[in-house]
Short mmCIF file of C-alpha atoms in Angstrom, two decimals:
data_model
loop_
_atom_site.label_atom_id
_atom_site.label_comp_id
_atom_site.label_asym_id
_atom_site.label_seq_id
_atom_site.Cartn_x
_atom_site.Cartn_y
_atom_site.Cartn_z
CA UNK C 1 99.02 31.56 -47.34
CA UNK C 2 95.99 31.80 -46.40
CA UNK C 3 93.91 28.48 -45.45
CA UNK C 4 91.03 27.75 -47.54
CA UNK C 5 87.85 26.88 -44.81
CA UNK C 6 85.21 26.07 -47.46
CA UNK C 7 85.19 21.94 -46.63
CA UNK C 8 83.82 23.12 -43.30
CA UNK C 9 81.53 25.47 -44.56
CA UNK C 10 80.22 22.93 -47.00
CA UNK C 11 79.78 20.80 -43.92
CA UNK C 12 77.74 22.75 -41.90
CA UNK C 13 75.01 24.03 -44.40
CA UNK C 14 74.90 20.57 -45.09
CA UNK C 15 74.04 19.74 -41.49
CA UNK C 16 71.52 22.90 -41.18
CA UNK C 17 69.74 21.92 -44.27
CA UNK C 18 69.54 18.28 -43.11
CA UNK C 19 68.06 19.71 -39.40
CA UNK C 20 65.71 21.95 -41.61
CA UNK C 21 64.07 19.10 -44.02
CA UNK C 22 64.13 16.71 -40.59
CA UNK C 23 62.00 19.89 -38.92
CA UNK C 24 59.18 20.27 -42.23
CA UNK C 25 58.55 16.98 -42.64
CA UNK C 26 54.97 15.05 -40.97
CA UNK C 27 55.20 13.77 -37.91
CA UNK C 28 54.04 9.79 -38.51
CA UNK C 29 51.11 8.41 -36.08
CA UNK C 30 53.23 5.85 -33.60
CA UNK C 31 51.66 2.32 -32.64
CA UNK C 32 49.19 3.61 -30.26
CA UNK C 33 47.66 1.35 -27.36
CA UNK C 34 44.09 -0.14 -27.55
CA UNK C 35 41.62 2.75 -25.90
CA UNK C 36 38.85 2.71 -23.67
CA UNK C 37 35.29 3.05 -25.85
CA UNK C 38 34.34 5.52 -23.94
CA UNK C 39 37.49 7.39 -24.67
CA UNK C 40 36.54 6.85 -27.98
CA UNK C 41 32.64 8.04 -28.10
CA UNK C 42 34.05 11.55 -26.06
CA UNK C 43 36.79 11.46 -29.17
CA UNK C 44 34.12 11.23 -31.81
CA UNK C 45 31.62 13.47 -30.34
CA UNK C 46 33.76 16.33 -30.90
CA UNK C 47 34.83 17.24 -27.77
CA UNK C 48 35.14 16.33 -23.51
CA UNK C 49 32.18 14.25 -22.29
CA UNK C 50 28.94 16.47 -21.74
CA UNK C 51 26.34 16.18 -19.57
CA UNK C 52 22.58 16.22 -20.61
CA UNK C 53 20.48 19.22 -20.67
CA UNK C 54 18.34 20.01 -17.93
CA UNK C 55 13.95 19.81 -18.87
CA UNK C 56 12.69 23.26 -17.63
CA UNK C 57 9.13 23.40 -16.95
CA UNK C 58 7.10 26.35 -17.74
CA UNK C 59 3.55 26.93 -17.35
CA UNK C 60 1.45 26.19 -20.35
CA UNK C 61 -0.65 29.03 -22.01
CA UNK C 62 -4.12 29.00 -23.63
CA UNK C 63 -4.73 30.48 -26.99
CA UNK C 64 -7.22 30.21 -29.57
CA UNK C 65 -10.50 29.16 -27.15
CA UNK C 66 -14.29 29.08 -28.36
CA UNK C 67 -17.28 28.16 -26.09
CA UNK C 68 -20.01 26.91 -27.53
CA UNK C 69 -23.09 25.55 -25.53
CA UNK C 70 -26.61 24.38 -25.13
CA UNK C 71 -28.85 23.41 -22.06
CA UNK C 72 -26.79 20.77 -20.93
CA UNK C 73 -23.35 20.91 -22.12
CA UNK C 74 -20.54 23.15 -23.23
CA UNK C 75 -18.35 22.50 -25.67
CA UNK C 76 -14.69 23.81 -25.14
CA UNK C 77 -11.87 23.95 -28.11
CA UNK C 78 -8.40 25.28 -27.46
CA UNK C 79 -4.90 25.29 -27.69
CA UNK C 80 -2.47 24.39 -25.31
CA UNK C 81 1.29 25.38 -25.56
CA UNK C 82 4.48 24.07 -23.95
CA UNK C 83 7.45 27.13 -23.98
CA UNK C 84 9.40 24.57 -21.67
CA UNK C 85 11.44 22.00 -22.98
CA UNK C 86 9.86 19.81 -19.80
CA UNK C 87 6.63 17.12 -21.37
CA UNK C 88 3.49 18.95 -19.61
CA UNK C 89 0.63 16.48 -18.14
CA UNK C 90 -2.38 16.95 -16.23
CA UNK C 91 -6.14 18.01 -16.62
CA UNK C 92 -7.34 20.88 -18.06
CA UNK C 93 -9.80 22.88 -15.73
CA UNK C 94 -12.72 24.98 -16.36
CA UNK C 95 -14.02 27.17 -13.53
CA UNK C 96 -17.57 29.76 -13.19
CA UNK C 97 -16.78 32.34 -11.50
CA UNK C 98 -19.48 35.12 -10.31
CA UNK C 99 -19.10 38.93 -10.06
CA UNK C 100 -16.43 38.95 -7.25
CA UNK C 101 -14.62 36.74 -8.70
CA UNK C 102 -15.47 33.44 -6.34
CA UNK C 103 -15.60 30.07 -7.90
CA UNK C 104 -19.30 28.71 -8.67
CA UNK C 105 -18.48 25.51 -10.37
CA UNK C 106 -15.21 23.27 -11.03
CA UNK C 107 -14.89 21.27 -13.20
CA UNK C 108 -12.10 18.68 -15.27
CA UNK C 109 -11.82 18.99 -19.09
CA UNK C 110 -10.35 16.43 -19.93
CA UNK C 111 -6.54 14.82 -19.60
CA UNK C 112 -4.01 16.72 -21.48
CA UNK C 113 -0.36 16.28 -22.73
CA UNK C 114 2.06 18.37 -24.53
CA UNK C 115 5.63 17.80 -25.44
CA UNK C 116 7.98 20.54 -24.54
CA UNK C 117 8.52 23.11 -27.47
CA UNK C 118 5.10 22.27 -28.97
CA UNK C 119 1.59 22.71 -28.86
CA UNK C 120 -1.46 20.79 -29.25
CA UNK C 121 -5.48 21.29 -30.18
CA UNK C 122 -8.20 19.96 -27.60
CA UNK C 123 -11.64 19.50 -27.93
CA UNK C 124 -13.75 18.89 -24.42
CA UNK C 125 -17.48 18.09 -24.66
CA UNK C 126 -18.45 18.56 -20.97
CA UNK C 127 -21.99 18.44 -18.92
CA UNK C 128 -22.82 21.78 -17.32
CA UNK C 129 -26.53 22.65 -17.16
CA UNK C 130 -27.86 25.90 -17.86
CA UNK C 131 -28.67 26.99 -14.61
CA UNK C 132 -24.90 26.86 -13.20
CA UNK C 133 -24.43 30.03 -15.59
CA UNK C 134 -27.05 31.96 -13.82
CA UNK C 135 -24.56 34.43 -11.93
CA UNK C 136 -21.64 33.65 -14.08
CA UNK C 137 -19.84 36.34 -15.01
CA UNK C 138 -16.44 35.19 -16.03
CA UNK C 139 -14.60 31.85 -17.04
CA UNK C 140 -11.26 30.57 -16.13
CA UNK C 141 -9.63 27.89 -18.06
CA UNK C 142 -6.17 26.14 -16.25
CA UNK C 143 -4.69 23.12 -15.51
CA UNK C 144 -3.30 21.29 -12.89
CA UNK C 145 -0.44 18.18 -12.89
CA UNK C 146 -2.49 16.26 -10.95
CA UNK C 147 -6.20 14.52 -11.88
CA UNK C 148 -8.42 17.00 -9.37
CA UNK C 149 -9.47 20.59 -10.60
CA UNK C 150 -10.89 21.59 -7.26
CA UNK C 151 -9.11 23.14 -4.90
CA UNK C 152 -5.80 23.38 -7.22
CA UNK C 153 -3.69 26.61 -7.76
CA UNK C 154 -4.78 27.98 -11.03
CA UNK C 155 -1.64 29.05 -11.98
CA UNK C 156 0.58 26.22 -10.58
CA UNK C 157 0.82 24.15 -14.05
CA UNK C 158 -0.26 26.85 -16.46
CA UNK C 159 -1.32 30.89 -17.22
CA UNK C 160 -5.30 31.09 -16.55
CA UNK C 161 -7.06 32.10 -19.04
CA UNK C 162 -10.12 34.71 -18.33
CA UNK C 163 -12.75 34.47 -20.43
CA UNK C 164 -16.46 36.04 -20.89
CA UNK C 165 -19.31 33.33 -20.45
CA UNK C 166 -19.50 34.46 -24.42
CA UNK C 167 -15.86 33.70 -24.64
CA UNK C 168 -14.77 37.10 -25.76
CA UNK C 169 -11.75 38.22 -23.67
CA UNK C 170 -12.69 39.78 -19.99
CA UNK C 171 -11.92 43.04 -18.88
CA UNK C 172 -8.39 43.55 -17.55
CA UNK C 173 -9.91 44.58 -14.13
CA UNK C 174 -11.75 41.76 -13.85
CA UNK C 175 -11.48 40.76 -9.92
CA UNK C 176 -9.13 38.02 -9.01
CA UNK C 177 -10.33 34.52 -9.42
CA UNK C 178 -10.73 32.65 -5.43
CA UNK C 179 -12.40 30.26 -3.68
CA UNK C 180 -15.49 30.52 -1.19
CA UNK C 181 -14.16 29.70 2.46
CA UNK C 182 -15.41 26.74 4.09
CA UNK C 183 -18.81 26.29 5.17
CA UNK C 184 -19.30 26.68 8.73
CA UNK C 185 -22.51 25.66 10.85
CA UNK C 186 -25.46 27.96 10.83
CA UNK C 187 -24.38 29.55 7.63
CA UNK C 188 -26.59 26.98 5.50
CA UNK C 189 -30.14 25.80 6.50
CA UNK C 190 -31.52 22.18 4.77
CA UNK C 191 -35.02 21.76 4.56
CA UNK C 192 -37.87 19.89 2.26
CA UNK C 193 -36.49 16.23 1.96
CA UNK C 194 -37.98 14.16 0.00
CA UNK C 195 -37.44 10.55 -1.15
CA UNK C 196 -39.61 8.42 -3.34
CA UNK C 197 -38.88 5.56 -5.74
CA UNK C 198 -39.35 5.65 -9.39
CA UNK C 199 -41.70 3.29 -11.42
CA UNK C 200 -39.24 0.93 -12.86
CA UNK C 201 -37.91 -0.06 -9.45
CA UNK C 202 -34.38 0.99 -9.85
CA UNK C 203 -34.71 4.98 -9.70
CA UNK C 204 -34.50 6.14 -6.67
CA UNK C 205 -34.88 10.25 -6.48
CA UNK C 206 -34.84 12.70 -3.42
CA UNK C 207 -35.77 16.58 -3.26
CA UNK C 208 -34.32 18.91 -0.80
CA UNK C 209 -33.95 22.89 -0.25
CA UNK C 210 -31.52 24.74 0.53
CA UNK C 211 -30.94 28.62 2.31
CA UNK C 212 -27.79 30.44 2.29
CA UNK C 213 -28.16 32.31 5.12
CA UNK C 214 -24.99 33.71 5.64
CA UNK C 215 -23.75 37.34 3.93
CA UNK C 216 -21.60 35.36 1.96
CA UNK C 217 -21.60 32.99 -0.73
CA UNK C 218 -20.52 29.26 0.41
CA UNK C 219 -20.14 25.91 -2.06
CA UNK C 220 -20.52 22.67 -0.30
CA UNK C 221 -20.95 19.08 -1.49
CA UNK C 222 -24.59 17.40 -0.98
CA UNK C 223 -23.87 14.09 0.59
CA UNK C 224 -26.64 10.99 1.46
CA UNK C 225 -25.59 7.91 3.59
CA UNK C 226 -27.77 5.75 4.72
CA UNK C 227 -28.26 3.48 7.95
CA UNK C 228 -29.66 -0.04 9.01
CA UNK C 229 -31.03 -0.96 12.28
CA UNK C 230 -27.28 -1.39 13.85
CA UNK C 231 -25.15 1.96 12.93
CA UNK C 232 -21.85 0.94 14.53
CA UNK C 233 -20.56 -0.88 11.54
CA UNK C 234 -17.37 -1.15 9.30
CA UNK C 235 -16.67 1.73 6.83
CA UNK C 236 -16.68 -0.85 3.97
CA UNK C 237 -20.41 -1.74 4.54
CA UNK C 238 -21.10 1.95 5.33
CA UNK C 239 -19.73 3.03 1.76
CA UNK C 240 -22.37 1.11 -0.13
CA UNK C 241 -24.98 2.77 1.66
CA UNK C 242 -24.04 6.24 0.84
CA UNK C 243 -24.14 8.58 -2.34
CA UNK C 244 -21.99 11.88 -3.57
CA UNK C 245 -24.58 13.85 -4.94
CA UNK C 246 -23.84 17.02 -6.47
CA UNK C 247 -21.77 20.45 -5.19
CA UNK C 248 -23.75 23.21 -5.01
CA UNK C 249 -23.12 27.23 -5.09
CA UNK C 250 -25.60 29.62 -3.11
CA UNK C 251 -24.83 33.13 -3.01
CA UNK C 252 -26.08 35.04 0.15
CA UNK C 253 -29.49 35.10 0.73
CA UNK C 254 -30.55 32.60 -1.78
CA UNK C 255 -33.09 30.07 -1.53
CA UNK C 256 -33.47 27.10 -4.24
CA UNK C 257 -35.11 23.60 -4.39
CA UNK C 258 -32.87 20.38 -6.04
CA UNK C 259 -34.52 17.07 -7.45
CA UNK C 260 -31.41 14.66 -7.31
CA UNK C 261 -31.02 10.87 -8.17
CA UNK C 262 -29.77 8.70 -5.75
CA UNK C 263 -27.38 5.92 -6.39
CA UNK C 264 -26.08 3.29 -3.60
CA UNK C 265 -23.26 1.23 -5.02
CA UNK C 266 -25.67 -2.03 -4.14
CA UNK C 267 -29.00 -1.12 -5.19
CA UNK C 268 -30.31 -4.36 -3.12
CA UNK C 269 -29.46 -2.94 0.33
CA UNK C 270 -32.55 -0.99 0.10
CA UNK C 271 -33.92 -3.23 2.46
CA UNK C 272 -31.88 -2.95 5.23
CA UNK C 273 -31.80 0.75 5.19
CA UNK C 274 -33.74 2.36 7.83
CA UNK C 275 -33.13 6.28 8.07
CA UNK C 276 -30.92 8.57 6.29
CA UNK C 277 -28.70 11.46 6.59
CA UNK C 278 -28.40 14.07 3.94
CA UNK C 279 -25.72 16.24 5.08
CA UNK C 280 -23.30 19.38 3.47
CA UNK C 281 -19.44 19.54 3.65
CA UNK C 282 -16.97 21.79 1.46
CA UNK C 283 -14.60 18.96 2.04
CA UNK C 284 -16.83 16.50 0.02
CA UNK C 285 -18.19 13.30 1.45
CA UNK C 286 -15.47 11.44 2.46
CA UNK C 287 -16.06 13.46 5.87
CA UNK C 288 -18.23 11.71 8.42
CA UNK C 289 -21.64 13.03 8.54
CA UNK C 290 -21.53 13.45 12.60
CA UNK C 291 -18.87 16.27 12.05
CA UNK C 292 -20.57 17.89 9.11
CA UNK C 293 -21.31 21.17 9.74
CA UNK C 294 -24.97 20.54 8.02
CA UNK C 295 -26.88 17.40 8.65
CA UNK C 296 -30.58 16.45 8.62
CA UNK C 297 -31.40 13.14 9.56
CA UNK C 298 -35.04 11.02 8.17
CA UNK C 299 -36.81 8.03 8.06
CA UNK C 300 -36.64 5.90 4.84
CA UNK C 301 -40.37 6.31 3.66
CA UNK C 302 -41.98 2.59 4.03
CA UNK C 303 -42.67 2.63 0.13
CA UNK C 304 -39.05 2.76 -1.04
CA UNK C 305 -37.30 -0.75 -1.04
CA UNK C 306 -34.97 -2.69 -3.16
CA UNK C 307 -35.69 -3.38 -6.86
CA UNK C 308 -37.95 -6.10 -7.46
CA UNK C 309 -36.55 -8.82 -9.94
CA UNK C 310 -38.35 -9.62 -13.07
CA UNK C 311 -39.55 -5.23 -13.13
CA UNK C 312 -37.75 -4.13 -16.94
CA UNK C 313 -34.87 -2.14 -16.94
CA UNK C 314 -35.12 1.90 -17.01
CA UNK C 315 -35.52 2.83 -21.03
CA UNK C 316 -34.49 6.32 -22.77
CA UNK C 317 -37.79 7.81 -21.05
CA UNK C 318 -37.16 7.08 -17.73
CA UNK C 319 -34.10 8.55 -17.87
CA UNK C 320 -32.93 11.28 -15.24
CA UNK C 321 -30.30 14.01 -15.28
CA UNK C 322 -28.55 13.91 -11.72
CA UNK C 323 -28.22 17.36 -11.86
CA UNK C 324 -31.43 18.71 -13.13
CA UNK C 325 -33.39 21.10 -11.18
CA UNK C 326 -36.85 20.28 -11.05
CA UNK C 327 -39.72 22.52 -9.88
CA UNK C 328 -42.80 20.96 -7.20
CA UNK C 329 -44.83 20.26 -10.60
CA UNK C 330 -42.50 18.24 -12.66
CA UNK C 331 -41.66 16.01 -9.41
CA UNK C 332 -43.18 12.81 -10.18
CA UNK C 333 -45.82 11.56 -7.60
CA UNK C 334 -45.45 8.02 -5.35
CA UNK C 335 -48.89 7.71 -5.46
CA UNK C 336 -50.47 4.84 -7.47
CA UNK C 337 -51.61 6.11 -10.67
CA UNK C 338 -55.25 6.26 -11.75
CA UNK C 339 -57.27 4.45 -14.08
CA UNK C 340 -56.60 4.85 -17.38
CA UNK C 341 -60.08 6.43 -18.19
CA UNK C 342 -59.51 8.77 -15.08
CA UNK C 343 -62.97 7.89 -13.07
CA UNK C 344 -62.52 7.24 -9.14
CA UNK C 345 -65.33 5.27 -7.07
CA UNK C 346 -67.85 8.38 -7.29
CA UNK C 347 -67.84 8.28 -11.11
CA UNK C 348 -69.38 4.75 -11.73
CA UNK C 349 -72.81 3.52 -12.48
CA UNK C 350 -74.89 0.76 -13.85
CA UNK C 351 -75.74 0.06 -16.88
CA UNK C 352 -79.20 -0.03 -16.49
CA UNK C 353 -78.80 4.11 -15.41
CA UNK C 354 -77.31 5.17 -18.54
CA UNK C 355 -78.56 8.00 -19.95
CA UNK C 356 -81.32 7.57 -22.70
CA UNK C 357 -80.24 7.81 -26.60
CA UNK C 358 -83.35 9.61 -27.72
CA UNK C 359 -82.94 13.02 -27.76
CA UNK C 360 -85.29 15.36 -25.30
CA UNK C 361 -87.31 17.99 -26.25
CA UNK C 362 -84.82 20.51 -24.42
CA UNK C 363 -82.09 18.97 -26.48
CA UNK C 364 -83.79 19.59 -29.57
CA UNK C 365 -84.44 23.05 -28.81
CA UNK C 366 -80.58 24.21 -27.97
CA UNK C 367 -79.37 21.76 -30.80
CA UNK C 368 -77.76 23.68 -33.65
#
């Protein structure tokens, strides 16, 4: 007889079905402790904790420029844009530059900012005067991260932009855009000065020439500071007796006359000044005159002093460009002015010695 097994087959496909149904079924979530939050802000943010993406700064580039100007300004639009993902700040730049490509005139734009992965539209109104474009052959448009144009690297914050002075695109072989090196002595001569005080009082003007007489051209700043009977004083009370005036460009050779106006930061310490000294630096006038490398020292003409009180203010017709070039004719003269009706001493008479009213026989005869 054979024995019958099935109980213990019963048995075990009971116990493998029972192991399969325990293996398909969901696993339930288990009382779980409390968690850190910042556990919890890595767990909802999809993934491990992150760190933030570096800015990258690239140089901003120029597009879309126009130049419009008259006499005494120019008018610059363009736009600025920021391929970086870095904010880009400064000043925007616009440099002359002549036929070799040397710098003839700096000068700031404006401030300028621009958040990374945009761009942005700006509209400068600045002064230039006609004359700086004489031997202008290109423009450069830049900008800097700082606030000062001159002297910068015009391509440390952005790509230059070359320009015509019509502001159609310049050739590609345009020569590289550079500075002048710094003036050294006997490369510039300073001659012709001139100071005299304007009719209101309160305008105080001085002429001078200058002579590049290098091979060469040089830029240097035009500086004035003036001096009272004791010269050995403080730099404080030195400062209000001196005046930036403006930087000038002279290509070799040339020769040209400037009318400038002069401005002490105390107009009333006039009187105490007792001589002068116009000098020239590349470095600008913070230099001390004594190491310039061109300095002319003069007398302060008896006739100039301190405005008077009670004289009226300067109106819209006494008013002077600081950088307008004036010619010997249109300086105006210290000399008292004449009479109204323009007769000196050798002009007058009596009364009793005017001319009769009753015509003459000769003035009958040529009368028509």
């Amino acid at each position: 007889m054979m024995r019958s097994d099935w109980p213990v087959r019963i048995l075990c496909v009971l116990l493998l079905c029972g192991a399969g149904v325990s293996g398909c079924k969901k696993e339930q979530p288990q009382a779980s402790a409390p968690v850190d939050a910042g556990v919890v802000a890595t767990a909802q943010a999809g993934g491990p904790e992150t760190k933030p993406v570096a800015k990258v700064a690239k140089p901003l580039k120029f597009s879309g420029v126009t130049l419009k100007r008259d006499p005494y300004f120019v008018n610059v639009t363009y736009t600025l844009t920021n391929p970086g993902t870095a904010q880009g700040r400064g000043e925007s730049c616009l440099a002359l530059l002549d036929e070799m490509g040397f710098v003839t005139y700096e000068r700031n734009l404006g401030s300028i900012t621009v958040k990374g992965g945009t761009d942005d539209v700006f509209n400068d109104n600045v002064y230039l005067p006609e004359e700086n474009w004489d031997s202008v052959l290109t423009v450069l448009l830049y900008t800097v991260k700082g606030g000062r144009c001159e002297g910068a690297d015009f391509q440390a914050a952005s790509e230059p932009l070359r320009l015509r002075a019509t502001g159609e695109p310049a050739s590609a072989d345009a020569p590289a855009p550079r500075r002048p090196g710094r003036l050294e002595p006997g490369e510039m001569e300073l001659s012709g000065l001139k100071l005299w005080q304007g009719g209101e009082g309160d305008e105080y003007q001085l002429r001078y020439t200058l002579k590049n007489v290098s091979r060469r051209r040089i830029n240097a700043q035009v500086c004035v500071q003036g001096y009272g009977t004791d010269e050995d004083v403080s730099e404080d009370r030195a400062s209000v007796l001196a005046n930036n005036l403006s930087m000038h460009s002279l290509a070799a050779g040339a020769t040209k006359t400037f009318t400038e106006r002069v401005d002490l930061s105390d107009s009333q310490r006039w009187d105490e000044v007792v001589a002068l000294d116009v000098f020239l630096d590349a470095r600008g006038c913070e230099s001390k005159p004594e190491k310039a490398p061109v300095r002319l020292r003069f007398d302060k003409p008896a006739n100039v002093h301190a405005p008077r009180e009670g004289w009226p203010p300067l109106d819209a017709r006494d008013a002077f460009d600081p950088e307008e070039e004036t010619t010997e004719e249109e300086a105006p003269s210290a000399e008292p002015a004449e009479d109204e009706t323009g007769m000196d001493e050798s002009d007058a008479y009596e009364p009793e010695e005017e001319f009769p009213q009753t015509p003459t026989p000769s003035d009958e005869e040529t009368a028509d």
